[in-house]
PDB file of C-alpha atoms in Angstrom:
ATOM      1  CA  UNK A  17       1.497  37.761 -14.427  1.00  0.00           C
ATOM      2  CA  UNK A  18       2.128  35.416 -17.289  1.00  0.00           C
ATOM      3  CA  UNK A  19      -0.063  32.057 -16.953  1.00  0.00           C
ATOM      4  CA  UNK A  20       0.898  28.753 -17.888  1.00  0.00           C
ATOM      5  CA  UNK A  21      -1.121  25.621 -18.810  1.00  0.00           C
ATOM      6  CA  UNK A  22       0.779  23.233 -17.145  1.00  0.00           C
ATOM      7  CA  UNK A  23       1.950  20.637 -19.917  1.00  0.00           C
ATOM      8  CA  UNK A  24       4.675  17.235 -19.537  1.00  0.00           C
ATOM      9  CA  UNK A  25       7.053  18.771 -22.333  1.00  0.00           C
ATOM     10  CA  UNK A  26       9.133  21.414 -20.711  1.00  0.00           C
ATOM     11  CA  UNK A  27      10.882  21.818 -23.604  1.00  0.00           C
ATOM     12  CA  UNK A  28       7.307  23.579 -25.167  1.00  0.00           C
ATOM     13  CA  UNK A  29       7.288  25.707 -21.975  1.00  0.00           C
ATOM     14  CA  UNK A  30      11.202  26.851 -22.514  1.00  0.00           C
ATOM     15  CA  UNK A  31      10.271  27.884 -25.912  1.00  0.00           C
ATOM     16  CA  UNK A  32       7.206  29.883 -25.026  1.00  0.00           C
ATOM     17  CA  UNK A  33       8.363  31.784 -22.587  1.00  0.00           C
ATOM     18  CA  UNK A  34      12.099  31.902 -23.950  1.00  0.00           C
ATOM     19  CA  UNK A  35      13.966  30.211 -21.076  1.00  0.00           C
ATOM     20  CA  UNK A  36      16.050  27.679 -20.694  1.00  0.00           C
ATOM     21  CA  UNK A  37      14.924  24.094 -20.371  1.00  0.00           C
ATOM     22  CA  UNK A  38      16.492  23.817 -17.003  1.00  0.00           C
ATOM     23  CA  UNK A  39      14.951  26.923 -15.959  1.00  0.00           C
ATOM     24  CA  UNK A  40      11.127  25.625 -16.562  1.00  0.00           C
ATOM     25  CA  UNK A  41      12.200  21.533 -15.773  1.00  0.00           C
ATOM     26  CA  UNK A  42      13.799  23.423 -12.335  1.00  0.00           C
ATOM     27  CA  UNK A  43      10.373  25.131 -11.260  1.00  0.00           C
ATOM     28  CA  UNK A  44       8.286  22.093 -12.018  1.00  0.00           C
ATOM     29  CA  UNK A  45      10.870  19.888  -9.071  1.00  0.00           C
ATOM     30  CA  UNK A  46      10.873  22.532  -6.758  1.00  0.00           C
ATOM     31  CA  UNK A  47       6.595  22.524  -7.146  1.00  0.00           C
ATOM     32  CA  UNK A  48       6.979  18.673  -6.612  1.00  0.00           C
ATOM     33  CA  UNK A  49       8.447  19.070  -3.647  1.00  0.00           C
ATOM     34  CA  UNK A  50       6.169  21.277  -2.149  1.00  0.00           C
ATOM     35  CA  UNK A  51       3.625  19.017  -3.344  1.00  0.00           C
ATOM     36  CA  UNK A  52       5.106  15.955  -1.997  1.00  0.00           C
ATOM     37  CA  UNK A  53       5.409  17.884   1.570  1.00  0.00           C
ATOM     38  CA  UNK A  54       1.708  18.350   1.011  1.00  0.00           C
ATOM     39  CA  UNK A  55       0.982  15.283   0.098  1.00  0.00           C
ATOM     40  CA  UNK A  56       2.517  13.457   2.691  1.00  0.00           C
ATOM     41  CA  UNK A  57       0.910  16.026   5.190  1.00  0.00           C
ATOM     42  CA  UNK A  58      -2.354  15.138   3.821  1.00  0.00           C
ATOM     43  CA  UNK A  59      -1.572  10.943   4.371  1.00  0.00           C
ATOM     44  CA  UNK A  60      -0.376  11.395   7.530  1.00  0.00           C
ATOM     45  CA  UNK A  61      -3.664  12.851   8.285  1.00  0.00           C
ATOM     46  CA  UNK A  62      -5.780  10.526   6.382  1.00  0.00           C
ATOM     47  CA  UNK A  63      -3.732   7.498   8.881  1.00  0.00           C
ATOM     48  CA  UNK A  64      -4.108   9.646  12.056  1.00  0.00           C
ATOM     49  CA  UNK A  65      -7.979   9.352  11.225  1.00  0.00           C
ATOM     50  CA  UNK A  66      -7.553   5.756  10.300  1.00  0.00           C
ATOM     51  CA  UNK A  67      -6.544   4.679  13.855  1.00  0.00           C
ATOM     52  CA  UNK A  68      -8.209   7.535  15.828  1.00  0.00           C
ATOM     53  CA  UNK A  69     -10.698   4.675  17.222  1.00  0.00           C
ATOM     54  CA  UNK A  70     -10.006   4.527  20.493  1.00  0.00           C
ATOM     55  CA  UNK A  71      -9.790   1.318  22.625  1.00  0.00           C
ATOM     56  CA  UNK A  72     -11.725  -0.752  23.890  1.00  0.00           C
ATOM     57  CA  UNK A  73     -13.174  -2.375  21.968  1.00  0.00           C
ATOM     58  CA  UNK A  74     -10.705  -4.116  20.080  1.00  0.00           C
ATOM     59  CA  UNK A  75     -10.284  -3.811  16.647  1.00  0.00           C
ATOM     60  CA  UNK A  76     -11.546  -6.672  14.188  1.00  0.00           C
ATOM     61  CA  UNK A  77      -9.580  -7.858  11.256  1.00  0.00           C
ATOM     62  CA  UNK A  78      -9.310  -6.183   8.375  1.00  0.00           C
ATOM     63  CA  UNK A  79     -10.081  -2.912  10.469  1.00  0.00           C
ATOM     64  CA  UNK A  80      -7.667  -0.123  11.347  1.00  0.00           C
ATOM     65  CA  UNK A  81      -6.355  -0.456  14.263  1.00  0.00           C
ATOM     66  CA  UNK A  82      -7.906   0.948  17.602  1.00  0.00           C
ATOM     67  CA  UNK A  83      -6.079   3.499  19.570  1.00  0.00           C
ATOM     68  CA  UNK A  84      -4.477   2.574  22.714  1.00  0.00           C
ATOM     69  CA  UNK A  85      -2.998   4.750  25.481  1.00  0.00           C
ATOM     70  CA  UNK A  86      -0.910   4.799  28.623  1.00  0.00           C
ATOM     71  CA  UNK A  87       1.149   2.307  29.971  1.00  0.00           C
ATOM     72  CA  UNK A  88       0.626  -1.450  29.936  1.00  0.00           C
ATOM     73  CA  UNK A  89      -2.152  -1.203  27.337  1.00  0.00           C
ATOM     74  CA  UNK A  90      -0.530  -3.159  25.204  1.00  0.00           C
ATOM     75  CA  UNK A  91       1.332  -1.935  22.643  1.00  0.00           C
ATOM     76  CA  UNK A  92       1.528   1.449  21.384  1.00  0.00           C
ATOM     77  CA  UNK A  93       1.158   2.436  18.019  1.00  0.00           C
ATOM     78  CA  UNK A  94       3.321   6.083  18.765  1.00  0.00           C
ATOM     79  CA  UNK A  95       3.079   9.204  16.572  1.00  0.00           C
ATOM     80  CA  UNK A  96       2.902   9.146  12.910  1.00  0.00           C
ATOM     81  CA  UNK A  97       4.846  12.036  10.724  1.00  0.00           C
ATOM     82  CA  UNK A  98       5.823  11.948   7.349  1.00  0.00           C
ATOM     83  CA  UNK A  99       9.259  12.917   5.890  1.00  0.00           C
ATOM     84  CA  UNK A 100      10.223  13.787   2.204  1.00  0.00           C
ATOM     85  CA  UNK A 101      12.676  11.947   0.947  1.00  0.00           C
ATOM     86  CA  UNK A 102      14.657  13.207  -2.390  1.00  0.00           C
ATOM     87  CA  UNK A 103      12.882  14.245  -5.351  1.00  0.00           C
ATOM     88  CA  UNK A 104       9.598  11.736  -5.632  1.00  0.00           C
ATOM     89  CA  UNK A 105       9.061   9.468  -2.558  1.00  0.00           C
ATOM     90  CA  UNK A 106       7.262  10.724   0.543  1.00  0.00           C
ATOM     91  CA  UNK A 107       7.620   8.331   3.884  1.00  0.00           C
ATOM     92  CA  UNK A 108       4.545   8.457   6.073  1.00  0.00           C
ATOM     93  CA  UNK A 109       5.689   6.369   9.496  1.00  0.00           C
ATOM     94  CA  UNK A 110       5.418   6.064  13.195  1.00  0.00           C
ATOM     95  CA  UNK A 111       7.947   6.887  15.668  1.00  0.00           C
ATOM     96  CA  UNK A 112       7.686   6.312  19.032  1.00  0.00           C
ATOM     97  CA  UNK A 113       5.715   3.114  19.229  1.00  0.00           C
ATOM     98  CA  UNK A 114       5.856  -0.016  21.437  1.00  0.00           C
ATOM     99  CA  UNK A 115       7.033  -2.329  20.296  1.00  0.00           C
ATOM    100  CA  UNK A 116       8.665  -0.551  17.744  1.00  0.00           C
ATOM    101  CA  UNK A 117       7.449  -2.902  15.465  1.00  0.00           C
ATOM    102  CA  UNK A 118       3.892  -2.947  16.009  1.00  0.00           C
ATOM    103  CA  UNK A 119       2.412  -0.754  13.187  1.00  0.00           C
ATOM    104  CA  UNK A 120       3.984  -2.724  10.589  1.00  0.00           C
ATOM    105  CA  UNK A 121       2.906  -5.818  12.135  1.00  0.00           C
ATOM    106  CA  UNK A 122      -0.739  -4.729  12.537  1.00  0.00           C
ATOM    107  CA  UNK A 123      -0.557  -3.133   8.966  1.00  0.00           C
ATOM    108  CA  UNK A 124       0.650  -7.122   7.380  1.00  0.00           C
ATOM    109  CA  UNK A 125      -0.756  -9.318  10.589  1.00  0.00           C
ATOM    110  CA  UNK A 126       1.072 -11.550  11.872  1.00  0.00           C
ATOM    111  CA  UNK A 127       1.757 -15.772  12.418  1.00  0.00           C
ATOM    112  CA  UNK A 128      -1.049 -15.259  15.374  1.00  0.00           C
ATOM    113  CA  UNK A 129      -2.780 -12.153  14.132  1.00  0.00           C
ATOM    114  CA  UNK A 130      -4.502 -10.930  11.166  1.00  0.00           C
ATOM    115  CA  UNK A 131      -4.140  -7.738   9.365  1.00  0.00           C
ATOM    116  CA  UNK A 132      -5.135  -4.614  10.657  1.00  0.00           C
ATOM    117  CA  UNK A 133      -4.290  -2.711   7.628  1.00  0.00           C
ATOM    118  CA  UNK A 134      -4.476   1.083   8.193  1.00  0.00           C
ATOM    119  CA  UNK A 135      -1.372   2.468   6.021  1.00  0.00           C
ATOM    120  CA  UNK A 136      -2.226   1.382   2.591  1.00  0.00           C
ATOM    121  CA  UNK A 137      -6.155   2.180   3.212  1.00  0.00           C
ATOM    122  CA  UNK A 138      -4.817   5.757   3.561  1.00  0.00           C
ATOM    123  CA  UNK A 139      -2.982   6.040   0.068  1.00  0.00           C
ATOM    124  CA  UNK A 140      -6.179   3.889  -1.126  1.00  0.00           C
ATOM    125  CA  UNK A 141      -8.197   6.654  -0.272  1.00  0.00           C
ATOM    126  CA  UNK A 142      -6.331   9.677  -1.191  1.00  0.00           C
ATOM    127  CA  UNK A 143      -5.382   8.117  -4.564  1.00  0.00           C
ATOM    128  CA  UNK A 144      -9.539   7.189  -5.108  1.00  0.00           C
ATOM    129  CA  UNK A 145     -10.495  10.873  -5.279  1.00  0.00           C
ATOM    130  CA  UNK A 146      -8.982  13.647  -7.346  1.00  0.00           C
ATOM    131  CA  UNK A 147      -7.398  15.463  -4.209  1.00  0.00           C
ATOM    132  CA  UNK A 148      -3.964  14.552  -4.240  1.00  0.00           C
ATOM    133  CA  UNK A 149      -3.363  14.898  -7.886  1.00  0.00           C
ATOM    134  CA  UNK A 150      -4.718  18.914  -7.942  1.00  0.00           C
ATOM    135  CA  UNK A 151      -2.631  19.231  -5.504  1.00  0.00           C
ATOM    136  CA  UNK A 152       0.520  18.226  -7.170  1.00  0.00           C
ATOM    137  CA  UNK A 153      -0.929  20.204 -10.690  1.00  0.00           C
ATOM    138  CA  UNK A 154      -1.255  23.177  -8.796  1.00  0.00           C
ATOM    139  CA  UNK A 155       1.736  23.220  -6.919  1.00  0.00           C
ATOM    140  CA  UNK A 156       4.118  22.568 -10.101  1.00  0.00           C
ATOM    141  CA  UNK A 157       1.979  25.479 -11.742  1.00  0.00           C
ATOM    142  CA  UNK A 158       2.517  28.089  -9.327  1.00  0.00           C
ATOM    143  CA  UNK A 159       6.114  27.448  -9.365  1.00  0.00           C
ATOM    144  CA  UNK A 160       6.639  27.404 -12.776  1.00  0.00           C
ATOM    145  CA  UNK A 161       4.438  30.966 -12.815  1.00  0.00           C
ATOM    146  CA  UNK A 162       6.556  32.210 -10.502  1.00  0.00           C
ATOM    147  CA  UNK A 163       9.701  31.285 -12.451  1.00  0.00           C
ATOM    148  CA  UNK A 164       8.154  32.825 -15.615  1.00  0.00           C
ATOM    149  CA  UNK A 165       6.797  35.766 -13.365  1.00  0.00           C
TER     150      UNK A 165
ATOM    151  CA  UNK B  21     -14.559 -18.075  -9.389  1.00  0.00           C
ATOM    152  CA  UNK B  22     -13.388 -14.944  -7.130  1.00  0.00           C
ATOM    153  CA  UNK B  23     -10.006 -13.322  -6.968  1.00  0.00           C
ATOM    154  CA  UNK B  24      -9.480 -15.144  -3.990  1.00  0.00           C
ATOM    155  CA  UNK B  25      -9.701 -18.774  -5.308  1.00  0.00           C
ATOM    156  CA  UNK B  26      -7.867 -17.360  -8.394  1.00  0.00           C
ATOM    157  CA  UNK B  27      -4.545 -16.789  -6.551  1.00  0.00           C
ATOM    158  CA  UNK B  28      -4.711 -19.915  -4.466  1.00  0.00           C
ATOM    159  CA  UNK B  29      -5.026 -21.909  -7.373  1.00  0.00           C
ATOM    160  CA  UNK B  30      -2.159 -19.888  -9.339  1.00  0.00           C
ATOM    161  CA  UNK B  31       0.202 -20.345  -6.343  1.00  0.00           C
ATOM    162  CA  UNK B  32      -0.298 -23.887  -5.443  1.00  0.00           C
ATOM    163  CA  UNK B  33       2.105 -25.090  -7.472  1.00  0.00           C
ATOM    164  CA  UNK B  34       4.927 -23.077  -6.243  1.00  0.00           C
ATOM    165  CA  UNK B  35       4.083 -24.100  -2.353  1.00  0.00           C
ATOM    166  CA  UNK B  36       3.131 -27.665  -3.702  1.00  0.00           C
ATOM    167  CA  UNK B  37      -1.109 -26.700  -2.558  1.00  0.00           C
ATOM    168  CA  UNK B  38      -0.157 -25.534   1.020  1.00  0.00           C
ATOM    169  CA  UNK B  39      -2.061 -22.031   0.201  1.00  0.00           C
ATOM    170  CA  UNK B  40      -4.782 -20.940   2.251  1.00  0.00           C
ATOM    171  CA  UNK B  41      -7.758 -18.599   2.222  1.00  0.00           C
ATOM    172  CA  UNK B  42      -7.960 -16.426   4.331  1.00  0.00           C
ATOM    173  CA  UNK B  43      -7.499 -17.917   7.539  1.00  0.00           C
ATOM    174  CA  UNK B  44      -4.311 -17.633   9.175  1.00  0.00           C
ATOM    175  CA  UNK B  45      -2.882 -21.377   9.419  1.00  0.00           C
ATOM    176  CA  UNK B  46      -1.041 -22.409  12.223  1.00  0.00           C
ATOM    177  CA  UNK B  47       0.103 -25.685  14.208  1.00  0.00           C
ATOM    178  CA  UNK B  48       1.612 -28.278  12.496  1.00  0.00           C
ATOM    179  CA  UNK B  49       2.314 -26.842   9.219  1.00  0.00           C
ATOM    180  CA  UNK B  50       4.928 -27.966   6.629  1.00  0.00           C
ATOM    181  CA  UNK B  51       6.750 -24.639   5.659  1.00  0.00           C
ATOM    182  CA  UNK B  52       6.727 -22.851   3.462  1.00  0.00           C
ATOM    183  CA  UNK B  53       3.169 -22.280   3.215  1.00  0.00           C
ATOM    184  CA  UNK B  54       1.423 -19.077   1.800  1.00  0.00           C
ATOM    185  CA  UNK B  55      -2.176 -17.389   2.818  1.00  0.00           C
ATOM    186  CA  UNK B  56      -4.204 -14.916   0.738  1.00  0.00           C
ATOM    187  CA  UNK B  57      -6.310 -11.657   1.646  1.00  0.00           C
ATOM    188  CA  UNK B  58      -8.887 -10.498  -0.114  1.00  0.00           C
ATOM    189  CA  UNK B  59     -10.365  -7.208   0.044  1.00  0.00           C
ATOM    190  CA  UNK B  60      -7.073  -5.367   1.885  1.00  0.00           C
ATOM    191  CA  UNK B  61      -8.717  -2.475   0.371  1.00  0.00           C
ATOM    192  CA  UNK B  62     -11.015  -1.417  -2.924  1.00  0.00           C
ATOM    193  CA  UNK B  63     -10.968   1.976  -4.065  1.00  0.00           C
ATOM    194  CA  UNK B  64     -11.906   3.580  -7.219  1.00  0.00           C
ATOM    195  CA  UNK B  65      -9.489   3.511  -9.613  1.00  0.00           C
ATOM    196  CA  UNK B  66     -10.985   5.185 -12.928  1.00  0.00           C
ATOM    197  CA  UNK B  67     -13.946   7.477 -13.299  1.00  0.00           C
ATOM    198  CA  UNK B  68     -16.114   9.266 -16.423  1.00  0.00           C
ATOM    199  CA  UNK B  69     -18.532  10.848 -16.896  1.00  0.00           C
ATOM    200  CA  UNK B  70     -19.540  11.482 -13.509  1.00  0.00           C
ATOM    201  CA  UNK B  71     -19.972   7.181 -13.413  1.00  0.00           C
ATOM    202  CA  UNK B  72     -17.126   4.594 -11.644  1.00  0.00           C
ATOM    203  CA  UNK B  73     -15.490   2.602 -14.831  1.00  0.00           C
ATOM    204  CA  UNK B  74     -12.851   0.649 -12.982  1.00  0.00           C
ATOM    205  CA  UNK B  75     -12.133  -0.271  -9.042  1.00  0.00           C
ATOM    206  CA  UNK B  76      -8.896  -1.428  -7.827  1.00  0.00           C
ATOM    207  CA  UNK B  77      -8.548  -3.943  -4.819  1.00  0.00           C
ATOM    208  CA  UNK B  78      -5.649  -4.776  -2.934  1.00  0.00           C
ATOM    209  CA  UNK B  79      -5.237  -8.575  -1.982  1.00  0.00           C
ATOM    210  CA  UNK B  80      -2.311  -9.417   0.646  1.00  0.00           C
ATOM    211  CA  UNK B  81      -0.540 -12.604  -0.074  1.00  0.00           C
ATOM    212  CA  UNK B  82       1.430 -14.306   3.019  1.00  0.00           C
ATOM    213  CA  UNK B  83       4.387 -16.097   2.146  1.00  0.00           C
ATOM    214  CA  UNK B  84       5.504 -17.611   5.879  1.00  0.00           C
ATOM    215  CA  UNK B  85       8.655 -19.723   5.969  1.00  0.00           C
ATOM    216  CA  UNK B  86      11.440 -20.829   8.580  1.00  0.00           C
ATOM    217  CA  UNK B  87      14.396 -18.822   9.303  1.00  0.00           C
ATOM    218  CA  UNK B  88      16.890 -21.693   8.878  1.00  0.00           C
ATOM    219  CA  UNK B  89      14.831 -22.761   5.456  1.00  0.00           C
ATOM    220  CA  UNK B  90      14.374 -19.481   3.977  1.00  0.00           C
ATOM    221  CA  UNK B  91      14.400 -19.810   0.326  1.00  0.00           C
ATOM    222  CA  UNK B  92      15.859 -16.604  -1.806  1.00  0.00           C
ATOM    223  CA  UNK B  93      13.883 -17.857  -5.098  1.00  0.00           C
ATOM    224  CA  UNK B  94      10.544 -18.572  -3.357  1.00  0.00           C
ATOM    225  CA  UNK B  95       9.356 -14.930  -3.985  1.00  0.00           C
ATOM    226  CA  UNK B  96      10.729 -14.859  -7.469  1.00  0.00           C
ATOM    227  CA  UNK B  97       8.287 -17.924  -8.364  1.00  0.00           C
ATOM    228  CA  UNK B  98       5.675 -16.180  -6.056  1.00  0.00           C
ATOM    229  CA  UNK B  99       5.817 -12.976  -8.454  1.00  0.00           C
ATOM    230  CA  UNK B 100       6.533 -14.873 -11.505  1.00  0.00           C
ATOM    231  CA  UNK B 101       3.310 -16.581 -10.923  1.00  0.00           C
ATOM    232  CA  UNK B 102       1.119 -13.687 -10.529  1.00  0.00           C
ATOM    233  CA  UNK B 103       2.340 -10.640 -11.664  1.00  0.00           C
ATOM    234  CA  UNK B 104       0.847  -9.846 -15.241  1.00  0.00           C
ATOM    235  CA  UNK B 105      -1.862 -12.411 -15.284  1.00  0.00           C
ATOM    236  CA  UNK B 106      -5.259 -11.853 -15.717  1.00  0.00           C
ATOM    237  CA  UNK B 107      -7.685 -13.599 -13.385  1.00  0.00           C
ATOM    238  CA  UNK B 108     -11.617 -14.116 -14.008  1.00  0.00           C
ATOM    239  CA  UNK B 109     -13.783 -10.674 -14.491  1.00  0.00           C
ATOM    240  CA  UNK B 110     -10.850  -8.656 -14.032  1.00  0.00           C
ATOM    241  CA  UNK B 111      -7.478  -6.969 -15.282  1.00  0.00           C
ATOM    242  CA  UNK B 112      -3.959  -8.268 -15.048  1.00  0.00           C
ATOM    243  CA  UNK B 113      -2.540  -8.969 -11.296  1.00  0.00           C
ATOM    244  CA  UNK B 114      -0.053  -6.434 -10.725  1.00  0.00           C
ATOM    245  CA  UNK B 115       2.546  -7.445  -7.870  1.00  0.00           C
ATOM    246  CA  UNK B 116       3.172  -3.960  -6.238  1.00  0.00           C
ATOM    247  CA  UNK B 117       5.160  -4.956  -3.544  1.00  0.00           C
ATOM    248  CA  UNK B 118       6.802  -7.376  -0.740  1.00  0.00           C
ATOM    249  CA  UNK B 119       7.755  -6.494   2.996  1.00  0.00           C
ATOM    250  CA  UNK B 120      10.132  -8.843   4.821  1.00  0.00           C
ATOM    251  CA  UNK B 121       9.358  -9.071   8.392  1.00  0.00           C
ATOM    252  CA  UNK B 122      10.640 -11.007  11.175  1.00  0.00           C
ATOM    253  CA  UNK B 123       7.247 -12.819  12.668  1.00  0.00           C
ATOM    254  CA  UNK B 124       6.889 -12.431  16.417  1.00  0.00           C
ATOM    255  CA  UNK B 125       7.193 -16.118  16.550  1.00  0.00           C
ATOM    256  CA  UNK B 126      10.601 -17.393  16.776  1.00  0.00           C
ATOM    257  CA  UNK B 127      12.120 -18.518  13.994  1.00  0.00           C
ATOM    258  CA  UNK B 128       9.626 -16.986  11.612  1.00  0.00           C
ATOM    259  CA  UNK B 129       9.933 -15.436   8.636  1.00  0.00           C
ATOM    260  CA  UNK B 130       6.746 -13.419   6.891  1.00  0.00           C
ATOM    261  CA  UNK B 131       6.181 -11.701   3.227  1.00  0.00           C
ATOM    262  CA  UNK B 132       3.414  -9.861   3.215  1.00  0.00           C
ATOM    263  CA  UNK B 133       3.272  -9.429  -0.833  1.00  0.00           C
ATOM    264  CA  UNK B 134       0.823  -6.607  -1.909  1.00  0.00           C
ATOM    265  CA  UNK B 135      -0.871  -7.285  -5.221  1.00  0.00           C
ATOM    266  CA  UNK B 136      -3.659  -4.810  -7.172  1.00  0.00           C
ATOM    267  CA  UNK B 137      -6.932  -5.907  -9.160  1.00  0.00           C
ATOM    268  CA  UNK B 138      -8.004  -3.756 -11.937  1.00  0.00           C
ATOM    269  CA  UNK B 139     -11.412  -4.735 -12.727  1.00  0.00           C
ATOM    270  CA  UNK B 140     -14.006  -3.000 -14.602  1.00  0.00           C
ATOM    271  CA  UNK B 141     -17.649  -1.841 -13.118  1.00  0.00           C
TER     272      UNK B 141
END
């Protein structure tokens, strides 16, 4: 197997390895992909963890949210996924909550409520460590070995 | 003077010093008034050497107006004031972004504008 050292210019690559531009540029989006399914796999995890706190006692401000369940507790934060969305933007969201608004206005506050912010903690920490950017490296590498074989 | 005191004073010109710290104001309020939130979140934003060279904070600015009165330039000026400038002890304000939401309370309408804070160790 031929191996790569992933570089920006996939121009250099297409001359190395005698491919088309396209070819190499090709490999490296379909590795973002992957990486951006990854990615927001690994968010969506980071905010389940965020607001895994279960009620009571209420959260304070500032804090993630805590968890509430059943009926009549309140307001439901619902099930967060995460969805890929064209070639560079992952969307980490909740479906399913009540009101369907609440997450966003914990996550800002509100006229009567401060901010319970729990989304942008989570990209906060996954951007703070070196995690999430391996993981995009090594997923545009192994595609673009595999499209070099 | 911290962050926080750095962006009230920048942005009391554009809401004519109705900006607030912290607290959420309410009652009686001439609108449009603004509020500002420190410390959304701080995270590391550069390392070397095995050492932290440069954190990065999030601070939340509120932008709360009336429905009827909503004013399309307000978060132009809001942006204009802050994005690029450098405050005390740390790097330029970057303005990353602004969510429009419809406030619970009637009649309400609520920015939440999400600035970043390079600052060094």
């Amino acid at each position: 197997m031929a191996t790569v050292t992933l570089t920006p210019s996939g121009a250099e690559l297409g001359r190395l390895f005698g491919m088309r531009m396209a070819e190499v540029t090709g490999a490296a989006m379909i590795g973002g992909r992957v990486a951006l399914g990854m990615a927001g796999a690994m968010l969506t995890a980071e905010v389940k963890r965020l607001v895994s706190h279960p009620y009571p006692p209420a959260s304070q401000p500032s804090e993630p949210p805590h968890r509430r369940r059943g009926e009549g507790a309140g307001g439901l934060l619902g099930s967060y996924d995460y969805a890929v969305e064209g070639d560079d933007t992952v969307a980490v969201g909740s479906s399913g909550a009540d009101p369907p608004e609440l997450p966003i206005y914990l996550e800002v506050g509100t006229s009567r409520m401060k901010p319970r912010p729990h989304l942008r903690p989570a990209v906060a920490n996954m951007l703070a460590g070196n995690g999430l950017h391996q993981v995009f490296v090594n997923a545009v590498a192994e595609s673009i070995r595999r499209a070099v074989g | 003077m911290s962050v926080r005191s750095e962006f009230v004073r920048l942005l009391d010109p554009v809401f004519n010093g109705r900006v607030y710290a912290d607290e959420v104001a309410r009652g009686g309020m001439d609108y449009p008034y603004a509020g500002v939130i420190d410390h959304v979140t701080e995270a590391v934003a550069m390392k070397g050497g095995g050492r932290v060279m440069a954190w990065r904070r999030l601070v939340q600015v509120d932008v709360w107006q009336r429905t009827g009165t909503e004013d399309p330039d307000l978060l132009t000026a809001v942006v204009d004031a802050l994005d690029g400038v450098r405050v005390e002890g740390a790097y330029a304000v970057a303005v990353q972004s602004s969510l429009r939401t419809t406030d619970p309370d009637p009649g309400v309408v609520h920015h939440a504008v999400t600035c970043s804070v390079a600052r060094p160790r």
